[in-house]
Amino acid sequence: MAFLDPPLLNSANVWATTEEDLDALYRCPATGAVTIRTSLLNGFAHDDKIHQYCFFDTDSMSFDDESSLAQNASTKTKETSSLNTLGYSPTSLENYIEITLRIEKRAVHDSVHRHKPMIFSTTGTAAEVVKCGHLLQSGAHRNFSMWMMEVNLSCPNIMDKPPPAYSRDGLLQYLTALQDARLEIPIGIKTPPYTYHGQFNDLIGALLETTSNGKCPISFITATNTLGSCFVPGVSPNEKAINSANGLGIGGLAGAALHPLALGNVRTIRRLLDEHESLKDINIIGVGGVSDSAGFDRMKKAGASAVAVGTALGIHGVSIFSEIAGTC
């Protein structure tokens, strides 16, 4: 049985924030699931002045900010990569649960299609993430919904809070809490872009350490999040394309520029998981720079069970999924 059918979905990103965003993704026949933007129990203090994004061309480094792209949404752009200094969603998890129930109810009423899996991306402390899991489990059971939880351990834009998934101890803190919680809904973790072998070994070691009686607390890995410490210059010297919390305009890289690294992460993680009987059933959602069917095929061949789209969704809108799937 396929992990997701069709094996195409959106990643947790700013274009999956509002009820309108999520409803359009849910109703798109080319998506096999919908991922909701990463949320906290009580919402994130978003500030438009410092939490921003832009799209840029990797050759010329020319860019479109979010406002200029919105004015030209109907035109094809040469920008295929993105930089963001965003945090998490200002909408709380409980509000997203309410939104999701409304979306599912409308879809049934309109006879749109079968229930589609919803992946709630969450974060916070280990204890808060476990509480998120219990809320989702209760809601899923009560409403017969197919809900999953993705634990985002990889955002590079939170001041003084490095991504936990870059260290074995950070991973163990969350995996141990999830193991003890014994949640029944499918749980995954979102990892950052790893750049050397020791980081991959830390991931696999933490998974093995929290595997009990042959069962790992997670069933999927989303690889990969954006690459931190990246910069796109502004129009004038010493200017920046976007602002950030520390004023430097340095943020997370995504889109085409991330694609080779994302493929390498998926390929490496898949190979390492398959070396262990207790981990080989973990699925991978590959994300990073996919914008067409060729990119989708590359990600699948690298070892992804399903493929998620972020930057291309922001540039082209929901129609990108039909284009990738070849159903338009």
mmCIF file of C-alpha atoms in Angstrom:
data_model
loop_
_atom_site.group_PDB
_atom_site.id
_atom_site.type_symbol
_atom_site.label_atom_id
_atom_site.label_comp_id
_atom_site.label_asym_id
_atom_site.label_seq_id
_atom_site.Cartn_x
_atom_site.Cartn_y
_atom_site.Cartn_z
ATOM 1 C CA MET A 1 0.000 0.000 0.000
ATOM 2 C CA ALA A 2 1.334 3.418 -0.967
ATOM 3 C CA PHE A 3 2.296 5.827 1.796
ATOM 4 C CA LEU A 4 0.282 8.589 0.118
ATOM 5 C CA ASP A 5 -1.800 8.316 -3.051
ATOM 6 C CA PRO A 6 -0.968 10.223 -5.147
ATOM 7 C CA PRO A 7 2.510 10.632 -3.597
ATOM 8 C CA LEU A 8 2.518 14.421 -4.015
ATOM 9 C CA LEU A 9 1.772 17.132 -1.470
ATOM 10 C CA ASN A 10 2.830 20.535 -0.190
ATOM 11 C CA SER A 11 5.465 21.108 2.446
ATOM 12 C CA ALA A 12 4.775 23.056 5.641
ATOM 13 C CA ASN A 13 5.216 26.626 4.455
ATOM 14 C CA VAL A 14 3.759 30.115 4.399
ATOM 15 C CA TRP A 15 1.492 29.217 1.448
ATOM 16 C CA ALA A 16 -0.320 26.703 3.660
ATOM 17 C CA THR A 17 -1.278 29.147 6.403
ATOM 18 C CA THR A 18 -4.870 30.285 5.933
ATOM 19 C CA GLU A 19 -8.116 28.352 5.649
ATOM 20 C CA GLU A 20 -8.319 29.470 2.031
ATOM 21 C CA ASP A 21 -4.812 28.115 1.338
ATOM 22 C CA LEU A 22 -5.567 24.768 2.944
ATOM 23 C CA ASP A 23 -8.978 24.370 1.333
ATOM 24 C CA ALA A 24 -7.491 24.872 -2.134
ATOM 25 C CA LEU A 25 -4.760 22.311 -1.414
ATOM 26 C CA TYR A 26 -7.304 19.840 -0.037
ATOM 27 C CA ARG A 27 -9.531 20.142 -3.096
ATOM 28 C CA CYS A 28 -6.671 19.778 -5.568
ATOM 29 C CA PRO A 29 -7.014 16.280 -7.104
ATOM 30 C CA ALA A 30 -3.246 16.030 -7.654
ATOM 31 C CA THR A 31 -2.355 16.175 -3.955
ATOM 32 C CA GLY A 32 -2.398 12.985 -1.903
ATOM 33 C CA ALA A 33 -2.256 14.880 1.404
ATOM 34 C CA VAL A 34 -2.057 18.407 2.774
ATOM 35 C CA THR A 35 0.607 19.664 5.153
ATOM 36 C CA ILE A 36 -0.404 22.529 7.432
ATOM 37 C CA ARG A 37 2.143 25.236 8.175
ATOM 38 C CA THR A 38 4.135 24.546 11.351
ATOM 39 C CA SER A 39 2.174 25.686 14.388
ATOM 40 C CA LEU A 40 2.632 25.991 18.142
ATOM 41 C CA LEU A 41 0.113 25.312 20.867
ATOM 42 C CA ASN A 42 -0.478 29.051 21.262
ATOM 43 C CA GLY A 43 0.636 30.433 17.898
ATOM 44 C CA PHE A 44 3.816 32.270 16.873
ATOM 45 C CA ALA A 45 4.366 36.020 17.252
ATOM 46 C CA HIS A 46 4.663 36.795 13.539
ATOM 47 C CA ASP A 47 5.869 40.261 12.567
ATOM 48 C CA ASP A 48 5.688 41.321 8.911
ATOM 49 C CA LYS A 49 8.587 43.721 9.439
ATOM 50 C CA ILE A 50 11.081 40.950 10.196
ATOM 51 C CA HIS A 51 9.495 37.693 9.032
ATOM 52 C CA GLN A 52 9.704 37.846 5.250
ATOM 53 C CA TYR A 53 10.521 35.926 2.071
ATOM 54 C CA CYS A 54 11.596 36.555 -1.496
ATOM 55 C CA PHE A 55 12.082 34.546 -4.681
ATOM 56 C CA PHE A 56 15.312 34.903 -6.618
ATOM 57 C CA ASP A 57 17.189 33.752 -9.700
ATOM 58 C CA THR A 58 20.301 31.787 -8.738
ATOM 59 C CA ASP A 59 22.289 33.014 -11.770
ATOM 60 C CA SER A 60 21.734 36.765 -11.570
ATOM 61 C CA MET A 61 20.640 36.940 -7.898
ATOM 62 C CA SER A 62 17.786 39.194 -9.051
ATOM 63 C CA PHE A 63 14.751 38.830 -6.844
ATOM 64 C CA ASP A 64 11.035 39.420 -6.444
ATOM 65 C CA ASP A 65 9.685 40.089 -2.988
ATOM 66 C CA GLU A 66 6.293 38.757 -1.935
ATOM 67 C CA SER A 67 4.431 41.943 -2.890
ATOM 68 C CA SER A 68 5.884 42.263 -6.389
ATOM 69 C CA LEU A 69 5.272 38.584 -7.121
ATOM 70 C CA ALA A 70 1.641 38.909 -6.068
ATOM 71 C CA GLN A 71 1.202 41.696 -8.619
ATOM 72 C CA ASN A 72 2.578 39.407 -11.347
ATOM 73 C CA ALA A 73 1.074 36.125 -10.223
ATOM 74 C CA SER A 74 -0.160 35.229 -13.706
ATOM 75 C CA THR A 75 3.262 35.499 -15.336
ATOM 76 C CA LYS A 76 6.026 32.919 -15.421
ATOM 77 C CA THR A 77 9.033 34.120 -13.472
ATOM 78 C CA LYS A 78 12.684 33.171 -13.803
ATOM 79 C CA GLU A 79 13.009 33.071 -10.014
ATOM 80 C CA THR A 80 13.176 29.428 -8.965
ATOM 81 C CA SER A 81 14.727 29.695 -5.494
ATOM 82 C CA SER A 82 13.604 31.366 -2.313
ATOM 83 C CA LEU A 83 14.988 32.851 0.870
ATOM 84 C CA ASN A 84 12.921 33.324 4.002
ATOM 85 C CA THR A 85 13.328 34.657 7.505
ATOM 86 C CA LEU A 86 9.966 33.327 8.621
ATOM 87 C CA GLY A 87 9.204 31.638 11.890
ATOM 88 C CA TYR A 88 6.077 29.580 12.476
ATOM 89 C CA SER A 89 2.385 30.158 11.871
ATOM 90 C CA PRO A 90 0.549 32.781 13.941
ATOM 91 C CA THR A 91 -2.394 30.373 14.015
ATOM 92 C CA SER A 92 -2.501 27.979 16.976
ATOM 93 C CA LEU A 93 -2.769 24.211 16.612
ATOM 94 C CA GLU A 94 -6.268 24.154 18.106
ATOM 95 C CA ASN A 95 -7.413 26.720 15.557
ATOM 96 C CA TYR A 96 -5.933 24.601 12.782
ATOM 97 C CA ILE A 97 -7.870 21.611 14.093
ATOM 98 C CA GLU A 98 -11.073 23.638 13.833
ATOM 99 C CA ILE A 99 -10.127 24.839 10.340
ATOM 100 C CA THR A 100 -9.378 21.299 9.199
ATOM 101 C CA LEU A 101 -12.703 20.000 10.478
ATOM 102 C CA ARG A 102 -14.508 22.710 8.517
ATOM 103 C CA ILE A 103 -12.538 21.877 5.362
ATOM 104 C CA GLU A 104 -13.282 18.175 5.686
ATOM 105 C CA LYS A 105 -16.971 18.828 6.367
ATOM 106 C CA ARG A 106 -17.303 21.093 3.322
ATOM 107 C CA ALA A 107 -15.545 18.563 1.116
ATOM 108 C CA VAL A 108 -17.970 15.811 2.161
ATOM 109 C CA HIS A 109 -20.952 18.130 1.662
ATOM 110 C CA ASP A 110 -19.721 19.094 -1.805
ATOM 111 C CA SER A 111 -18.863 15.480 -2.679
ATOM 112 C CA VAL A 112 -15.363 16.628 -3.606
ATOM 113 C CA HIS A 113 -13.590 13.321 -2.993
ATOM 114 C CA ARG A 114 -12.603 10.915 -0.266
ATOM 115 C CA HIS A 115 -11.070 12.145 2.972
ATOM 116 C CA LYS A 116 -7.498 13.234 2.367
ATOM 117 C CA PRO A 117 -4.746 12.806 4.978
ATOM 118 C CA MET A 118 -3.842 16.001 6.818
ATOM 119 C CA ILE A 119 -0.323 16.427 8.179
ATOM 120 C CA PHE A 120 -0.179 18.860 11.070
ATOM 121 C CA SER A 121 3.340 20.255 11.320
ATOM 122 C CA THR A 122 4.035 21.202 14.944
ATOM 123 C CA THR A 123 6.895 22.304 17.150
ATOM 124 C CA GLY A 124 7.704 23.578 20.633
ATOM 125 C CA THR A 125 9.357 21.890 23.585
ATOM 126 C CA ALA A 126 9.281 18.100 23.738
ATOM 127 C CA ALA A 127 6.473 18.248 26.299
ATOM 128 C CA GLU A 128 4.498 20.689 24.136
ATOM 129 C CA VAL A 129 4.906 18.478 21.084
ATOM 130 C CA VAL A 130 3.533 15.507 23.027
ATOM 131 C CA LYS A 131 0.543 17.627 24.038
ATOM 132 C CA CYS A 132 0.057 18.516 20.363
ATOM 133 C CA GLY A 133 0.064 14.809 19.583
ATOM 134 C CA HIS A 134 -2.629 14.066 22.143
ATOM 135 C CA LEU A 135 -4.821 16.881 20.793
ATOM 136 C CA LEU A 136 -4.481 15.554 17.253
ATOM 137 C CA GLN A 137 -5.053 11.958 18.277
ATOM 138 C CA SER A 138 -8.221 12.888 20.131
ATOM 139 C CA GLY A 139 -9.516 14.935 17.210
ATOM 140 C CA ALA A 140 -8.686 12.289 14.639
ATOM 141 C CA HIS A 141 -10.395 9.505 16.582
ATOM 142 C CA ARG A 142 -13.430 11.622 17.348
ATOM 143 C CA ASN A 143 -13.968 12.619 13.722
ATOM 144 C CA PHE A 144 -12.661 9.508 11.945
ATOM 145 C CA SER A 145 -10.071 11.660 10.194
ATOM 146 C CA MET A 146 -6.714 10.638 8.733
ATOM 147 C CA TRP A 147 -4.387 12.954 10.598
ATOM 148 C CA MET A 148 -0.631 12.767 11.028
ATOM 149 C CA MET A 149 1.815 14.876 13.024
ATOM 150 C CA GLU A 150 5.102 16.166 11.649
ATOM 151 C CA VAL A 151 7.458 17.479 14.349
ATOM 152 C CA ASN A 152 9.509 20.306 12.878
ATOM 153 C CA LEU A 153 12.974 20.070 14.436
ATOM 154 C CA SER A 154 14.748 22.066 11.757
ATOM 155 C CA CYS A 155 13.736 25.728 11.397
ATOM 156 C CA PRO A 156 16.940 27.806 11.016
ATOM 157 C CA ASN A 157 15.326 31.194 11.690
ATOM 158 C CA ILE A 158 14.545 31.138 15.419
ATOM 159 C CA MET A 159 16.955 33.362 17.332
ATOM 160 C CA ASP A 160 19.013 31.556 20.003
ATOM 161 C CA LYS A 161 17.226 28.257 19.274
ATOM 162 C CA PRO A 162 19.308 26.100 16.924
ATOM 163 C CA PRO A 163 17.446 23.284 15.154
ATOM 164 C CA PRO A 164 17.311 20.281 17.553
ATOM 165 C CA ALA A 165 17.744 17.802 14.706
ATOM 166 C CA TYR A 166 21.332 18.929 14.161
ATOM 167 C CA SER A 167 22.416 17.083 17.299
ATOM 168 C CA ARG A 168 21.920 13.576 18.659
ATOM 169 C CA ASP A 169 20.987 14.929 22.096
ATOM 170 C CA GLY A 170 18.425 17.294 20.579
ATOM 171 C CA LEU A 171 16.848 14.488 18.590
ATOM 172 C CA LEU A 172 16.806 12.155 21.597
ATOM 173 C CA GLN A 173 14.970 14.705 23.719
ATOM 174 C CA TYR A 174 12.017 14.645 21.316
ATOM 175 C CA LEU A 175 12.165 11.023 20.226
ATOM 176 C CA THR A 176 12.273 9.786 23.817
ATOM 177 C CA ALA A 177 9.247 11.928 24.700
ATOM 178 C CA LEU A 178 7.362 10.589 21.677
ATOM 179 C CA GLN A 179 8.356 7.028 22.527
ATOM 180 C CA ASP A 180 7.029 7.419 26.068
ATOM 181 C CA ALA A 181 3.805 9.050 24.849
ATOM 182 C CA ARG A 182 2.840 5.998 22.763
ATOM 183 C CA LEU A 183 0.701 8.020 20.404
ATOM 184 C CA GLU A 184 -1.352 6.072 17.887
ATOM 185 C CA ILE A 185 -1.416 8.558 15.007
ATOM 186 C CA PRO A 186 1.441 8.475 12.456
ATOM 187 C CA ILE A 187 4.291 10.734 13.591
ATOM 188 C CA GLY A 188 7.194 12.081 11.584
ATOM 189 C CA ILE A 189 10.078 14.478 12.058
ATOM 190 C CA LYS A 190 11.250 17.219 9.711
ATOM 191 C CA THR A 191 15.023 17.293 9.434
ATOM 192 C CA PRO A 192 17.394 20.083 8.375
ATOM 193 C CA PRO A 193 19.798 19.751 5.449
ATOM 194 C CA TYR A 194 22.664 17.604 6.687
ATOM 195 C CA THR A 195 26.047 18.314 5.139
ATOM 196 C CA TYR A 196 28.390 15.679 6.559
ATOM 197 C CA HIS A 197 28.163 12.016 7.460
ATOM 198 C CA GLY A 198 28.312 12.439 11.230
ATOM 199 C CA GLN A 199 24.975 14.272 11.168
ATOM 200 C CA PHE A 200 23.299 11.392 9.373
ATOM 201 C CA ASN A 201 24.826 8.959 11.861
ATOM 202 C CA ASP A 202 23.424 11.013 14.752
ATOM 203 C CA LEU A 203 19.956 10.801 13.214
ATOM 204 C CA ILE A 204 20.095 7.040 12.714
ATOM 205 C CA GLY A 205 21.668 6.519 16.147
ATOM 206 C CA ALA A 206 18.900 8.482 17.849
ATOM 207 C CA LEU A 207 16.226 6.533 15.978
ATOM 208 C CA LEU A 208 17.791 3.227 16.963
ATOM 209 C CA GLU A 209 18.182 4.278 20.578
ATOM 210 C CA THR A 210 14.463 5.053 20.845
ATOM 211 C CA THR A 211 13.316 1.912 19.053
ATOM 212 C CA SER A 212 11.678 -0.560 21.414
ATOM 213 C CA ASN A 213 10.588 -4.112 20.565
ATOM 214 C CA GLY A 214 11.389 -3.407 16.946
ATOM 215 C CA LYS A 215 9.162 -0.335 16.784
ATOM 216 C CA CYS A 216 10.426 3.204 16.188
ATOM 217 C CA PRO A 217 8.321 6.117 17.502
ATOM 218 C CA ILE A 218 8.225 7.739 14.054
ATOM 219 C CA SER A 219 6.850 6.458 10.762
ATOM 220 C CA PHE A 220 8.140 9.114 8.366
ATOM 221 C CA ILE A 221 10.907 11.681 7.902
ATOM 222 C CA THR A 222 10.444 14.897 5.947
ATOM 223 C CA ALA A 223 13.781 15.764 4.356
ATOM 224 C CA THR A 224 14.667 18.511 4.091
ATOM 225 C CA ASN A 225 13.920 21.908 5.592
ATOM 226 C CA THR A 226 15.597 25.104 4.392
ATOM 227 C CA LEU A 227 19.345 25.673 4.598
ATOM 228 C CA GLY A 228 20.169 28.387 7.121
ATOM 229 C CA SER A 229 22.775 31.177 7.056
ATOM 230 C CA CYS A 230 21.989 32.169 3.451
ATOM 231 C CA PHE A 231 21.825 35.690 2.038
ATOM 232 C CA VAL A 232 20.408 37.463 -1.017
ATOM 233 C CA PRO A 233 21.712 41.025 -1.508
ATOM 234 C CA GLY A 234 19.411 43.946 -2.218
ATOM 235 C CA VAL A 235 19.442 46.265 -5.217
ATOM 236 C CA SER A 236 22.050 48.623 -3.780
ATOM 237 C CA PRO A 237 25.396 47.713 -2.182
ATOM 238 C CA ASN A 238 25.171 46.718 1.477
ATOM 239 C CA GLU A 239 21.396 46.270 1.193
ATOM 240 C CA LYS A 240 19.473 43.049 1.787
ATOM 241 C CA ALA A 241 16.594 41.543 -0.161
ATOM 242 C CA ILE A 242 14.584 40.856 2.997
ATOM 243 C CA ASN A 243 14.758 41.731 6.673
ATOM 244 C CA SER A 244 15.242 39.389 9.615
ATOM 245 C CA ALA A 245 14.991 39.357 13.395
ATOM 246 C CA ASN A 246 18.642 40.362 13.798
ATOM 247 C CA GLY A 247 18.515 42.862 10.933
ATOM 248 C CA LEU A 248 21.045 41.024 8.754
ATOM 249 C CA GLY A 249 18.604 39.548 6.239
ATOM 250 C CA ILE A 250 20.111 36.086 6.603
ATOM 251 C CA GLY A 251 17.663 33.207 6.404
ATOM 252 C CA GLY A 252 16.736 29.811 5.025
ATOM 253 C CA LEU A 253 17.387 28.819 1.410
ATOM 254 C CA ALA A 254 14.859 26.744 -0.553
ATOM 255 C CA GLY A 255 13.818 25.980 -4.100
ATOM 256 C CA ALA A 256 16.043 25.031 -7.031
ATOM 257 C CA ALA A 257 19.257 26.079 -5.268
ATOM 258 C CA LEU A 258 18.563 23.503 -2.539
ATOM 259 C CA HIS A 259 17.601 20.649 -4.865
ATOM 260 C CA PRO A 260 20.959 18.797 -5.121
ATOM 261 C CA LEU A 261 21.466 18.900 -1.348
ATOM 262 C CA ALA A 262 17.893 17.736 -0.739
ATOM 263 C CA LEU A 263 18.387 14.816 -3.140
ATOM 264 C CA GLY A 264 21.584 13.869 -1.339
ATOM 265 C CA ASN A 265 19.839 13.959 2.024
ATOM 266 C CA VAL A 266 16.970 11.771 0.824
ATOM 267 C CA ARG A 267 19.325 9.292 -0.833
ATOM 268 C CA THR A 268 21.592 9.032 2.202
ATOM 269 C CA ILE A 269 18.797 8.760 4.768
ATOM 270 C CA ARG A 270 17.017 6.104 2.693
ATOM 271 C CA ARG A 271 20.184 4.016 2.418
ATOM 272 C CA LEU A 272 20.915 4.251 6.145
ATOM 273 C CA LEU A 273 17.340 3.426 7.153
ATOM 274 C CA ASP A 274 17.377 0.342 4.940
ATOM 275 C CA GLU A 275 20.439 -0.985 6.752
ATOM 276 C CA HIS A 276 18.336 -1.605 9.889
ATOM 277 C CA GLU A 277 15.340 -3.929 10.005
ATOM 278 C CA SER A 278 13.629 -1.777 12.649
ATOM 279 C CA LEU A 279 13.926 1.396 10.525
ATOM 280 C CA LYS A 280 13.408 0.200 6.963
ATOM 281 C CA ASP A 281 9.638 0.809 7.070
ATOM 282 C CA ILE A 282 10.079 4.532 7.790
ATOM 283 C CA ASN A 283 8.869 6.556 4.806
ATOM 284 C CA ILE A 284 10.582 9.682 3.505
ATOM 285 C CA ILE A 285 8.793 12.774 2.248
ATOM 286 C CA GLY A 286 11.338 14.378 -0.068
ATOM 287 C CA VAL A 287 11.240 18.150 -0.301
ATOM 288 C CA GLY A 288 13.589 20.693 -1.806
ATOM 289 C CA GLY A 289 13.503 22.324 -5.229
ATOM 290 C CA VAL A 290 10.900 20.176 -6.991
ATOM 291 C CA SER A 291 8.973 22.218 -9.550
ATOM 292 C CA ASP A 292 8.250 19.777 -12.395
ATOM 293 C CA SER A 293 7.807 16.101 -13.194
ATOM 294 C CA ALA A 294 11.548 15.638 -13.752
ATOM 295 C CA GLY A 295 12.295 16.913 -10.253
ATOM 296 C CA PHE A 296 9.549 14.694 -8.863
ATOM 297 C CA ASP A 297 11.081 11.672 -10.591
ATOM 298 C CA ARG A 298 14.562 12.524 -9.283
ATOM 299 C CA MET A 299 13.276 12.739 -5.732
ATOM 300 C CA LYS A 300 11.423 9.435 -6.029
ATOM 301 C CA LYS A 301 14.489 7.717 -7.470
ATOM 302 C CA ALA A 302 16.568 9.087 -4.590
ATOM 303 C CA GLY A 303 14.311 7.182 -2.204
ATOM 304 C CA ALA A 304 11.335 9.404 -1.357
ATOM 305 C CA SER A 305 8.021 7.658 -0.744
ATOM 306 C CA ALA A 306 6.239 10.942 -1.448
ATOM 307 C CA VAL A 307 7.353 14.337 -2.741
ATOM 308 C CA ALA A 308 6.475 17.721 -1.249
ATOM 309 C CA VAL A 309 6.570 21.124 -2.928
ATOM 310 C CA GLY A 310 7.250 24.490 -1.288
ATOM 311 C CA THR A 311 8.848 27.312 -3.290
ATOM 312 C CA ALA A 312 7.186 26.312 -6.574
ATOM 313 C CA LEU A 313 3.816 26.444 -4.803
ATOM 314 C CA GLY A 314 4.572 30.011 -3.745
ATOM 315 C CA ILE A 315 5.558 31.005 -7.269
ATOM 316 C CA HIS A 316 2.952 29.177 -9.354
ATOM 317 C CA GLY A 317 0.080 28.459 -6.982
ATOM 318 C CA VAL A 318 -1.844 25.222 -6.492
ATOM 319 C CA SER A 319 -1.859 24.483 -10.230
ATOM 320 C CA ILE A 320 1.790 23.392 -9.875
ATOM 321 C CA PHE A 321 0.631 20.029 -8.500
ATOM 322 C CA SER A 322 -1.412 19.216 -11.614
ATOM 323 C CA GLU A 323 1.514 20.298 -13.766
ATOM 324 C CA ILE A 324 3.905 18.009 -11.903
ATOM 325 C CA ALA A 325 1.409 15.139 -11.992
ATOM 326 C CA GLY A 326 0.699 15.734 -15.673
ATOM 327 C CA THR A 327 -3.046 16.053 -15.157
ATOM 328 C CA CYS A 328 -3.505 19.609 -16.408
#
